[in-house]
CSV table of C-alpha atoms and ligand atoms in Angstrom, one decimal:
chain,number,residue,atom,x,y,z
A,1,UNK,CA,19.5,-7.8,17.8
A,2,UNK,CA,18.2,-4.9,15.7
A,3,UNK,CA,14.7,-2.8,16.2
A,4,UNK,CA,12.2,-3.6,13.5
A,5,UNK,CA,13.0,0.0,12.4
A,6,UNK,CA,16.6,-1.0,12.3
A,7,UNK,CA,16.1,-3.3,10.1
A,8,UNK,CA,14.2,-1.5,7.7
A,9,UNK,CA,16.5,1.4,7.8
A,10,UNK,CA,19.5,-1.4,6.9
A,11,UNK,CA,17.9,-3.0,3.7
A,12,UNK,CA,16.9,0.6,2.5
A,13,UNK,CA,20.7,1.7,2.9
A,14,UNK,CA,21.7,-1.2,1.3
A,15,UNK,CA,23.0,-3.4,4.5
A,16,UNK,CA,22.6,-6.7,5.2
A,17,UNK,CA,20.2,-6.7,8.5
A,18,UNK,CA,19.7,-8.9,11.0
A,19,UNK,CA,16.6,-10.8,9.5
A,20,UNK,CA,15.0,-10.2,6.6
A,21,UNK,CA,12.1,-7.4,7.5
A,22,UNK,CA,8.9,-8.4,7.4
A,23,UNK,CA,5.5,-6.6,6.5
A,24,UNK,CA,2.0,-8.3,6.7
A,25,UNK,CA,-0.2,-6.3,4.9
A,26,UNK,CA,-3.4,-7.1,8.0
A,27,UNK,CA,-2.6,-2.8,9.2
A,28,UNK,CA,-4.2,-1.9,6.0
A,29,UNK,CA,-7.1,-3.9,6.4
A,30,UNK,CA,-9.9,-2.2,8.4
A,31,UNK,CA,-12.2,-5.4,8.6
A,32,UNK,CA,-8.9,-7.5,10.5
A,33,UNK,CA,-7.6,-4.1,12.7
A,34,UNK,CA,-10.9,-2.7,14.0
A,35,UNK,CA,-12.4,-6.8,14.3
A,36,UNK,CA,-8.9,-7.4,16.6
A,37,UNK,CA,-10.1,-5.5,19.2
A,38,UNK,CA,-13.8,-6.2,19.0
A,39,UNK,CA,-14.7,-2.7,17.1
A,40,UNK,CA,-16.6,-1.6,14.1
A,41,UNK,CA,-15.1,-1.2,11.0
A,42,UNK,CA,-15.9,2.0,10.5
A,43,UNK,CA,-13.8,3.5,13.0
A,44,UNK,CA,-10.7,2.8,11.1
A,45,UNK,CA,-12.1,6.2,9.5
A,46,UNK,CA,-13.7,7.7,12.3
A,47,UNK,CA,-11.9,7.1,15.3
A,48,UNK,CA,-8.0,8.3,15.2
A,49,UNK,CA,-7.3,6.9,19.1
A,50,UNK,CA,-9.3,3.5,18.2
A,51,UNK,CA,-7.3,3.0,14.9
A,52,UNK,CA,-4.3,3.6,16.5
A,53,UNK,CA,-4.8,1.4,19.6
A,54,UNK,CA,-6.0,-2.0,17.5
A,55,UNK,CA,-3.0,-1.2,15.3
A,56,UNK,CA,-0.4,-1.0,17.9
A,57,UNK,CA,-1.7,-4.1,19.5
A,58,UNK,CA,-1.6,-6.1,16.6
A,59,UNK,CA,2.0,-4.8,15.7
A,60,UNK,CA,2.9,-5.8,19.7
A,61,UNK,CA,1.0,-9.1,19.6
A,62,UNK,CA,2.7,-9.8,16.2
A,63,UNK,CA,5.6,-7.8,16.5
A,64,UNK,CA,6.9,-7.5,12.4
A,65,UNK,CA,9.1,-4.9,11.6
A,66,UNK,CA,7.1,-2.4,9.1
A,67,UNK,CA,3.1,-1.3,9.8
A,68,UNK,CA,1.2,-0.6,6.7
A,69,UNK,CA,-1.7,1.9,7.6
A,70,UNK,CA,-3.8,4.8,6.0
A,71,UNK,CA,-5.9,5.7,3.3
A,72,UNK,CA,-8.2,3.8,1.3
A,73,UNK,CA,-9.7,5.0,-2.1
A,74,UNK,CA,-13.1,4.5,-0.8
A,75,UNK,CA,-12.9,7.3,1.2
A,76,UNK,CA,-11.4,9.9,-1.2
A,77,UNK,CA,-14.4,10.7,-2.9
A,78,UNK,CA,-15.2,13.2,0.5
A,79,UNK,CA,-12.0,15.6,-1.0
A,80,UNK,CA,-14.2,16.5,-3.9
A,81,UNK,CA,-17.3,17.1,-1.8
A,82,UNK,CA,-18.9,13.3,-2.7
A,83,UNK,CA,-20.7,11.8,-0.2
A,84,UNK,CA,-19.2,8.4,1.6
A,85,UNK,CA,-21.4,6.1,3.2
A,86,UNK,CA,-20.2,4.5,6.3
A,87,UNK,CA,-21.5,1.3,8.1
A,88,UNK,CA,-20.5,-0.1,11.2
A,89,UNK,CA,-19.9,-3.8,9.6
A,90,UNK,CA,-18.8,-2.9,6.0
A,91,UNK,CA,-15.9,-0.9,4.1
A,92,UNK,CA,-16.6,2.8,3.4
A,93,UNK,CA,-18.9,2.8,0.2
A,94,UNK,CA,-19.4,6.3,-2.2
A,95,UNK,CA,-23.6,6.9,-2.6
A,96,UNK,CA,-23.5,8.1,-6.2
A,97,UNK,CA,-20.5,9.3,-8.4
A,98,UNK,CA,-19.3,12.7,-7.7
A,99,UNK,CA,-18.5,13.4,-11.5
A,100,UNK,CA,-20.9,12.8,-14.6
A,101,UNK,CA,-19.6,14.6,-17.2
A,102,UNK,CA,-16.1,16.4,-18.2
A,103,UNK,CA,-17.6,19.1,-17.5
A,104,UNK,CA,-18.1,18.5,-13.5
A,105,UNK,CA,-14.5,17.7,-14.0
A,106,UNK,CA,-13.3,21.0,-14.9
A,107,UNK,CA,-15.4,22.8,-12.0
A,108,UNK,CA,-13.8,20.3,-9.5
A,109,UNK,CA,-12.6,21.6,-6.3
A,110,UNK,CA,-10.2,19.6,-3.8
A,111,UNK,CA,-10.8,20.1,-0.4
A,112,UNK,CA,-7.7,20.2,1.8
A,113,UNK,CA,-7.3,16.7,4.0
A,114,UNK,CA,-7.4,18.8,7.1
A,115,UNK,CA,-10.8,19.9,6.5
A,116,UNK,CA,-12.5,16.6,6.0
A,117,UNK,CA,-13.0,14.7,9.5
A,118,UNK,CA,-12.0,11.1,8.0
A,119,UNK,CA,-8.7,12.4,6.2
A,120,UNK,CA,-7.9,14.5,10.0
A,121,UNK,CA,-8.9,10.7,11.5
A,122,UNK,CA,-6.3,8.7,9.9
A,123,UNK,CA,-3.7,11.3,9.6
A,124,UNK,CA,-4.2,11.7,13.1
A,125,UNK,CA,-3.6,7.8,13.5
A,126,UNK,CA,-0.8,7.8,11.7
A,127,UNK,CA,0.5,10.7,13.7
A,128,UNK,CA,-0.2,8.6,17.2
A,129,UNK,CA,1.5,5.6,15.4
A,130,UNK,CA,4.6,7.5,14.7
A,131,UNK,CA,5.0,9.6,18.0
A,132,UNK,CA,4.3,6.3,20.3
A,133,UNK,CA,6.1,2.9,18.1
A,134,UNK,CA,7.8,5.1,15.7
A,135,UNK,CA,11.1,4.7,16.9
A,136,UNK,CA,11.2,1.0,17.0
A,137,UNK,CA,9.1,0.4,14.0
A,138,UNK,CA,9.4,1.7,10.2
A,139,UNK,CA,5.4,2.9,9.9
A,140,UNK,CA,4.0,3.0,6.3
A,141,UNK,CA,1.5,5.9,5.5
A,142,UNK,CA,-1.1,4.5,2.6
A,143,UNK,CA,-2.1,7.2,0.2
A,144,UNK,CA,-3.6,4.7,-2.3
A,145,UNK,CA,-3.4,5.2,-6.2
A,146,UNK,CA,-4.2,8.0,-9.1
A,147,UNK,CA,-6.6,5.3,-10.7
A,148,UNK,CA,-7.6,3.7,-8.2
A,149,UNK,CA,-9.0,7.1,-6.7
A,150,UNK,CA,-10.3,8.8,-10.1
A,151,UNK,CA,-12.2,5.0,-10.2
A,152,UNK,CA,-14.3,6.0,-7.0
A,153,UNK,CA,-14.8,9.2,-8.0
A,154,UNK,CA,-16.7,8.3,-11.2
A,155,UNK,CA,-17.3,4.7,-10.9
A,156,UNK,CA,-15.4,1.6,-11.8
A,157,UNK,CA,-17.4,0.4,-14.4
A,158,UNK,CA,-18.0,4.0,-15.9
A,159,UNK,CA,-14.1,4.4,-15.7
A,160,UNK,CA,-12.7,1.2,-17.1
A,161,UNK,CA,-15.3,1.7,-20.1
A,162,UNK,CA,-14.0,5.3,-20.9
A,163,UNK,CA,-10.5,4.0,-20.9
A,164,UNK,CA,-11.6,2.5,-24.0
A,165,UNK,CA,-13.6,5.3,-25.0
A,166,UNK,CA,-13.4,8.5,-24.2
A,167,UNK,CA,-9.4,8.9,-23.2
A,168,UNK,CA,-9.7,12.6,-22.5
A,169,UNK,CA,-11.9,12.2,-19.9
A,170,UNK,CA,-10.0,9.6,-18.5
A,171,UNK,CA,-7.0,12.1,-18.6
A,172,UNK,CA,-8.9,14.7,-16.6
A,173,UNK,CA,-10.3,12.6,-13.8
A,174,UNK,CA,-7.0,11.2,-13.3
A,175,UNK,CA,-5.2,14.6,-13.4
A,176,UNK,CA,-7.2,15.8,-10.2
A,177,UNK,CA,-7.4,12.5,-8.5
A,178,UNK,CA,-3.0,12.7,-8.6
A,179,UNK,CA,-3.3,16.5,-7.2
A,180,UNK,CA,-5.7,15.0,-4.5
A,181,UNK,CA,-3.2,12.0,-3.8
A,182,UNK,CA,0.4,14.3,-4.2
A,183,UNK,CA,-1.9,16.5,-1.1
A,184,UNK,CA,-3.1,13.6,1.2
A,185,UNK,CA,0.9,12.2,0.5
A,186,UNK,CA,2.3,15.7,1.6
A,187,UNK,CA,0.4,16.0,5.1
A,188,UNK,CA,1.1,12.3,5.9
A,189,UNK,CA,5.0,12.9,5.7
A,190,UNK,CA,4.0,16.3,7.4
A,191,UNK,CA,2.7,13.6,10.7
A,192,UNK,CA,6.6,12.2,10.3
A,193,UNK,CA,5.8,9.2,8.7
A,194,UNK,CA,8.8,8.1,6.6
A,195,UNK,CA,7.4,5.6,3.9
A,196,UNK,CA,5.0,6.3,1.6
A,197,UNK,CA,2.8,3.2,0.0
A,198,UNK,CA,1.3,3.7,-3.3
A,199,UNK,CA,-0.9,0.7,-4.3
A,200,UNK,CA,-2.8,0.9,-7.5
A,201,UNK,CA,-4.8,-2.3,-8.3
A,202,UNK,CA,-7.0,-0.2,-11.4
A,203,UNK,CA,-3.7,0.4,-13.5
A,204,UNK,CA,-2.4,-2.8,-13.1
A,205,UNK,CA,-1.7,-5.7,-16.0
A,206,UNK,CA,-5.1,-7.3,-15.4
A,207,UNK,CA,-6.4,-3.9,-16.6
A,208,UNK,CA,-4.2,-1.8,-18.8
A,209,UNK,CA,-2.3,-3.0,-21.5
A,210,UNK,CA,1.2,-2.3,-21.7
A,211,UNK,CA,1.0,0.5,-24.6
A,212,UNK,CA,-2.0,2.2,-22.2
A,213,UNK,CA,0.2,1.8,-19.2
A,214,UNK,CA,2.8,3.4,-20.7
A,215,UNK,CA,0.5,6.3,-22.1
A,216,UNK,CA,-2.0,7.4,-19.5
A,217,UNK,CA,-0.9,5.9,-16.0
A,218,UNK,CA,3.2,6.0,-15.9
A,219,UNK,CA,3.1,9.7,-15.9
A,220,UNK,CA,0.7,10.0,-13.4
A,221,UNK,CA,2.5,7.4,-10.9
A,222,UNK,CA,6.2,9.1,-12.2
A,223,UNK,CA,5.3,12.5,-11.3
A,224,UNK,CA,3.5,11.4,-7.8
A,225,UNK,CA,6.5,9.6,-6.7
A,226,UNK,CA,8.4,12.9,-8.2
A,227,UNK,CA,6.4,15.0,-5.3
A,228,UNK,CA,7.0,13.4,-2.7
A,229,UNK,CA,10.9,13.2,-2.8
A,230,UNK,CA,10.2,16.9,-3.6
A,231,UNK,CA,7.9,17.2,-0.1
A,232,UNK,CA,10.6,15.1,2.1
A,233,UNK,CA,13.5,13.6,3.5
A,234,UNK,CA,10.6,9.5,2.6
A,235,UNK,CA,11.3,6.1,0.7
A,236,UNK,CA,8.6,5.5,-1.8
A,237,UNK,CA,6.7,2.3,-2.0
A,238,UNK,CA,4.9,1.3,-5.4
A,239,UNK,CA,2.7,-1.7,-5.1
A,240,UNK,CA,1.2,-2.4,-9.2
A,241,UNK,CA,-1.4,-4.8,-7.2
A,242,UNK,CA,-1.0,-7.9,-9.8
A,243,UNK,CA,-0.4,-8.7,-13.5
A,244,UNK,CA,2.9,-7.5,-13.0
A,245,UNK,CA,4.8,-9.4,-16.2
A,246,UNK,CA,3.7,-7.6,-19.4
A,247,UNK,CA,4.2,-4.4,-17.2
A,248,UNK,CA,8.0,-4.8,-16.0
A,249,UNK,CA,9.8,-3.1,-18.1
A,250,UNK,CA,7.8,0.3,-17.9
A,251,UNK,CA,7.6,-0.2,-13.7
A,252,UNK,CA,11.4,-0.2,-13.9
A,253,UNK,CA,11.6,2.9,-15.7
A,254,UNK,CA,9.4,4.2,-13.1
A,255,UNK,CA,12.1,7.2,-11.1
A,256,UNK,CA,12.0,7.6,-7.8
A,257,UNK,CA,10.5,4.6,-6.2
A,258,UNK,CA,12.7,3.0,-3.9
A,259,UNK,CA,11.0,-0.1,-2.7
A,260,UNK,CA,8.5,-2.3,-5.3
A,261,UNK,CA,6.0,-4.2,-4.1
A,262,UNK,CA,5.3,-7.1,-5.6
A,263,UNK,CA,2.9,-10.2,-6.0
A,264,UNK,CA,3.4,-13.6,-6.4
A,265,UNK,CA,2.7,-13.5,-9.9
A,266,UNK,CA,6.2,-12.6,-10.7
A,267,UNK,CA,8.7,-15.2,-9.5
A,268,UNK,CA,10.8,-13.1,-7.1
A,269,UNK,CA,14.0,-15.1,-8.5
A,270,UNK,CA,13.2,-13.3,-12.1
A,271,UNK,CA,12.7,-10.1,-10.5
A,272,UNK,CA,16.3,-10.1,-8.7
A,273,UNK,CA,17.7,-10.8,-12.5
A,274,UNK,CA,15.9,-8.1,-14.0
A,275,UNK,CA,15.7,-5.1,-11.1
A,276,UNK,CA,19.5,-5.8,-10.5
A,277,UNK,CA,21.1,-6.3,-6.7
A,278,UNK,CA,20.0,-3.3,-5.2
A,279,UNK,CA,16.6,-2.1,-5.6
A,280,UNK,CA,14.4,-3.3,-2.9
A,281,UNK,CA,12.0,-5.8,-3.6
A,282,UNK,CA,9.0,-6.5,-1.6
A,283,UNK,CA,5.8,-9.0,-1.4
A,284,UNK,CA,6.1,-12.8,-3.1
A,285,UNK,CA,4.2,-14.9,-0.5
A,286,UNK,CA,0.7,-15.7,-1.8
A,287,UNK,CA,-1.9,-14.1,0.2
A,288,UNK,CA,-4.8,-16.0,-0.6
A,289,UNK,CA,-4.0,-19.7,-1.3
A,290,UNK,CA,-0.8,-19.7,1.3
A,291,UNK,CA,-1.6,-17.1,3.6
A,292,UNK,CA,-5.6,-17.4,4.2
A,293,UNK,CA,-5.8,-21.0,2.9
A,294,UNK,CA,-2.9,-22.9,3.2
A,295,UNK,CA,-0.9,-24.5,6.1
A,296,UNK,CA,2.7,-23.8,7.5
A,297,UNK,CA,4.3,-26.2,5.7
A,298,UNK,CA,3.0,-24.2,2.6
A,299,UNK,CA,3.8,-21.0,4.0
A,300,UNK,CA,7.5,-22.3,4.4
A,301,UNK,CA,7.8,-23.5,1.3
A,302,UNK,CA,6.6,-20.2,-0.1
A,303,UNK,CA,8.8,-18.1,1.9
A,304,UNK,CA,11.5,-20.2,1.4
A,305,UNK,CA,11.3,-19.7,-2.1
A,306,UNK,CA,11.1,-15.6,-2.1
A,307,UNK,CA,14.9,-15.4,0.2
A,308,UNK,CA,16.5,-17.7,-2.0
A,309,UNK,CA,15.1,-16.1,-5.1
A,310,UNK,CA,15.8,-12.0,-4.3
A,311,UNK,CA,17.0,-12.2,-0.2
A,312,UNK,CA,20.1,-13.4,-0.4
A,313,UNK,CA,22.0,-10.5,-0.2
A,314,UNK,CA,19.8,-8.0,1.7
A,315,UNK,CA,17.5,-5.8,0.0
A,316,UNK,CA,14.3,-7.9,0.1
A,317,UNK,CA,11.0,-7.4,2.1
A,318,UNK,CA,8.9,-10.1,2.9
A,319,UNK,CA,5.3,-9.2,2.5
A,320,UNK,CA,1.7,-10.6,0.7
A,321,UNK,CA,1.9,-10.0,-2.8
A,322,UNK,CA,-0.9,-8.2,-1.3
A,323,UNK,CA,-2.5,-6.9,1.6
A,324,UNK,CA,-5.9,-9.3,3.0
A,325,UNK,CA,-6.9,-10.5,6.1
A,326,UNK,CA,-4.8,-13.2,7.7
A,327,UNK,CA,-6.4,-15.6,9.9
A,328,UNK,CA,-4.7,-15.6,13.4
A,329,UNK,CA,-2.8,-18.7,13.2
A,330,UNK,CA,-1.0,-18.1,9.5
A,331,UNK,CA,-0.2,-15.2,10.6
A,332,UNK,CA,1.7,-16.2,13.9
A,333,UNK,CA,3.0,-19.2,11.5
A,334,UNK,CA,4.0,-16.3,8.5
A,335,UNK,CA,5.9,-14.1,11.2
A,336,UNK,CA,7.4,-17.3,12.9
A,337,UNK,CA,9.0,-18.8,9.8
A,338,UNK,CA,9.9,-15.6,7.9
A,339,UNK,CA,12.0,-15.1,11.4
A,340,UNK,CA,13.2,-18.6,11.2
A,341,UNK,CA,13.8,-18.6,7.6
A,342,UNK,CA,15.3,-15.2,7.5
A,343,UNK,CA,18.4,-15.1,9.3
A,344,UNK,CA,21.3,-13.6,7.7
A,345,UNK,CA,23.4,-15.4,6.1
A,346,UNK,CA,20.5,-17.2,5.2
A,347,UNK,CA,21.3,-21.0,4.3
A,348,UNK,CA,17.9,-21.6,3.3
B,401,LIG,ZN1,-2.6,-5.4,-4.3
């Protein structure tokens, strides 16, 4: 039987592994790691040894085959000297918006990640993660996404408004939110972490038409993805966060992404046609109406439908469409089936 990180490694060279991997999404969620073992959620941030421990023991208690862990956009604001709130029961939340005008833009300066305690907090998790588990599990370092950041830094509602309005801007918050990103993505494969995640729910189909995908946010996601094969020896991860359809042809296009992660708005059997035999897919099980609400029937019937549709023949990663808390049980049953469900050959 393989390591988890054995697996991983197999789909990403193309092999058919043992099982198919899976991933589920709870490492990235502060509220379920730090609640596992009775902490506050605010050490996620805070607390690299804390972080690490809940993480490890969910990854042991669970024991799934890729951990998902690192940086929220919440926190980024701190890189351009903003000031984060943080609350012992509730996610990190930015007090005012750290640019008004273009001009503020232009002045910006970007702090480096080692001088700002949260950023040395979670690379230093991810640094623990890697030296203790890291050579029996693949570990995921989360840098989150160019619009997703430049959203915190100026507000949502002030930054979905000027994509209709005032484009330039737009342009110029993105442009240092990706230099702050490409940074925070250098020093996590500087801790050894070997896949970098990219999610960016604020230029995804729900938001951006295709024409405005195409325009402002492709570069930006092309030439992140660009640095970091440039920075290291790491698979990229690109999570679009929902919406995919209208989308798919330009996320295609996108170079140097090795593994997509997708939803389960897309039907995973649709994506195998159009991505071709040997990208790596990733995602398809429905994270709030299987995985929080549903039953394990559901949940097998689901994940059932992803293998058959792009698992066949390797190359898939079963995940949430996106990341969210998991209640105990669906998780144990998610884990349980996909193991079940996932032998190769599969005869599912
Ligand atoms: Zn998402």
């Amino acid at each position: 039987m393989m390591t988890s990180k054995e697996r991983v490694e197999s789909v990403m060279a193309g092999e058919i592994p043992d099982f198919v991997p899976v991933e589920p999404g709870v490492t990235l969620e502060p509220n379920f790691v730090m609640k596992y073992i009775g902490e506050d959620v605010d050490q996620y941030f805070r607390n690299s040894k804390k972080c690490f421990m809940a993480i490890k023991k969910i990854y042991k208690d669970f024991n799934f085959d890729m951990i998902l862990a690192g940086f929220s956009a919440l926190i980024y604001p701190e890189l351009f000297g903003g000031k984060v709130c943080y609350k012992k029961n509730k996610m990190p939340h930015v007090e005012k918006p750290v640019f008004k005008g273009i001009e503020e833009v232009e002045k910006a300066e970007i702090k480096s990640p080692d001088e700002v305690p949260v950023f040395k907090s979670v690379l230093e998790s991810l640094k623990m993660l890697v030296d203790d588990i890291g050579n029996e599990v693949a570990v995921s370092g989360c840098t989150s996404g160019t619009f997703s950041v430049a959203s915190q830094l100026v507000g949502v509602e002030r930054f979905l408004k000027s994509l209709r309005t005032d484009l330039e801007f737009v342009s110029k918050v993105t442009k240092i939110s990706g230099e702050a990103i490409v940074e925070v993505g250098k020093k996590i494969i500087d801790v050894g972490v070997k896949y970098i995640y990219y999610p960016d729910a604020i230029s995804s189909g729900s938001i951006l038409s295709p024409s405005q995908y195409e325009q402002v946010a492709k570069p930006l996601h092309s030439m992140f993805f660009k640095k970091m094969k440039e920075a290291g020896d790491v698979y990229t991860i690109y999570h679009p966060c929902g919406s995919e359809y209208p989308l798919l042809c330009e996320i295609k296009n996108i170079n140097n992404v090795d593994v997509f992660h997708f939803s389960e708005n897309v039907d995973f059997s649709v994506l195998r046609k159009i991505f071709g035999p040997t990208k790596v897919l990733m995602g398809g099980v429905d994270i709030k109406r299987t995985l929080c609400l549903g039953n394990s029937a559901e949940i097998e019937t689901e994940v059932r439908k992803v293998i058959t549709g792009a698992g066949k023949y390797g190359r898939l990663i079963l995940a949430p469409g996106c990341s969210g808390e998991i209640p105990i049980n669906n998780l144990r049953s998610f884990i349980e089936i996909s193991r079940k469900l996932g032998k190769y050959p599969v005869v599912v």
